[in-house]
Coordinates of C-alpha atoms in Angstrom, one line a residue:
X132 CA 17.7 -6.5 4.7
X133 CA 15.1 -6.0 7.0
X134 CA 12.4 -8.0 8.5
X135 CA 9.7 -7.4 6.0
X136 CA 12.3 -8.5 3.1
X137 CA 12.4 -5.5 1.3
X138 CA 8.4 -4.5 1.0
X139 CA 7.9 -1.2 1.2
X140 CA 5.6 0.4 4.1
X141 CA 2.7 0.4 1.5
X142 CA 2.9 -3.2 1.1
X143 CA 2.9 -4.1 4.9
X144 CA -0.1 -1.9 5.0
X145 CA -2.0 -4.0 2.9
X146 CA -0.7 -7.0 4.2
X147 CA -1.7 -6.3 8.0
X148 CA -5.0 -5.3 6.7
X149 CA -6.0 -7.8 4.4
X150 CA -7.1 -7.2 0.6
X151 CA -10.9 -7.3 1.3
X152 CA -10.3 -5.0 4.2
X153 CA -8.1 -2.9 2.3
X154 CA -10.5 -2.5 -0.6
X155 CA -12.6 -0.9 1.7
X156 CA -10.6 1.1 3.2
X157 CA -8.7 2.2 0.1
X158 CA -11.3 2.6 -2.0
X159 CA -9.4 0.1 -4.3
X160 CA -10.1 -3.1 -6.2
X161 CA -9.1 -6.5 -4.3
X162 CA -7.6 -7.2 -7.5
X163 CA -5.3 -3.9 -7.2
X164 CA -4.7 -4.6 -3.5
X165 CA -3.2 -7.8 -4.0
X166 CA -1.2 -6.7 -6.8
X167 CA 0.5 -3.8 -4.7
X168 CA 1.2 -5.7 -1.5
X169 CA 2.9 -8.8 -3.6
X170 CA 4.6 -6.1 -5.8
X171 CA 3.1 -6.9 -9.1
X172 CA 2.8 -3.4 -10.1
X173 CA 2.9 -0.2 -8.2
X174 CA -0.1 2.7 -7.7
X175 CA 0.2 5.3 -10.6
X176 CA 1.4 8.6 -8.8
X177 CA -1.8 9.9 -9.4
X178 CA -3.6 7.8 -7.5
X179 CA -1.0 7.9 -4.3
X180 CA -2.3 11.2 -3.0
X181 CA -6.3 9.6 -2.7
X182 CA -4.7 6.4 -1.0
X183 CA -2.8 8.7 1.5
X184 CA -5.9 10.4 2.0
X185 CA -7.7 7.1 2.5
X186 CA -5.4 5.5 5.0
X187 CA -5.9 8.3 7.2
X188 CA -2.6 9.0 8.8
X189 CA -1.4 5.2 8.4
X190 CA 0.8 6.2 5.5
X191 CA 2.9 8.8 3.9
X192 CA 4.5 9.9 0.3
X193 CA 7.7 8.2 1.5
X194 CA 5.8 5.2 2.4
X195 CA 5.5 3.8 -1.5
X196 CA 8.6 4.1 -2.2
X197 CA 10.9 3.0 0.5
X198 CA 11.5 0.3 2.9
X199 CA 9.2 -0.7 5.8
X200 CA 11.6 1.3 8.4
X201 CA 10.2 4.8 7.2
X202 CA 7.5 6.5 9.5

């Protein structure tokens, strides 16, 4: 396993940013934020594109779905 125990990119995101921070950024509710980044419950697909969008460059499609290690 790797450093980050199995979170995905997405979740490290959040976690280096911070869930207020992310809000912001993401244009998502702290609530949501904390949620994705302790894996409660994943973004809807249709809602991944605006985050991507949102993180501007930070993530990717791959990012969501597999471990920290993917660029």
């Amino acid at each position: 396993m790797n450093s980050n125990n199995g979170k995905t990119k997405f979740q490290t995101y959040l976690s280096h940013l911070g869930d207020s921070e992310a809000s912001k950024v993401l244009d998502i509710s702290i609530r949501a934020v904390k949620a994705y980044r302790l894996g409660e419950r994943a973004p809807r697909l249709t809602d991944i594109p605006n985050i991507v969008s949102a993180a501007d460059g930070s993530l990717s499609y791959a990012c969501f779905f597999e471990s920290a290690s993917c660029e």
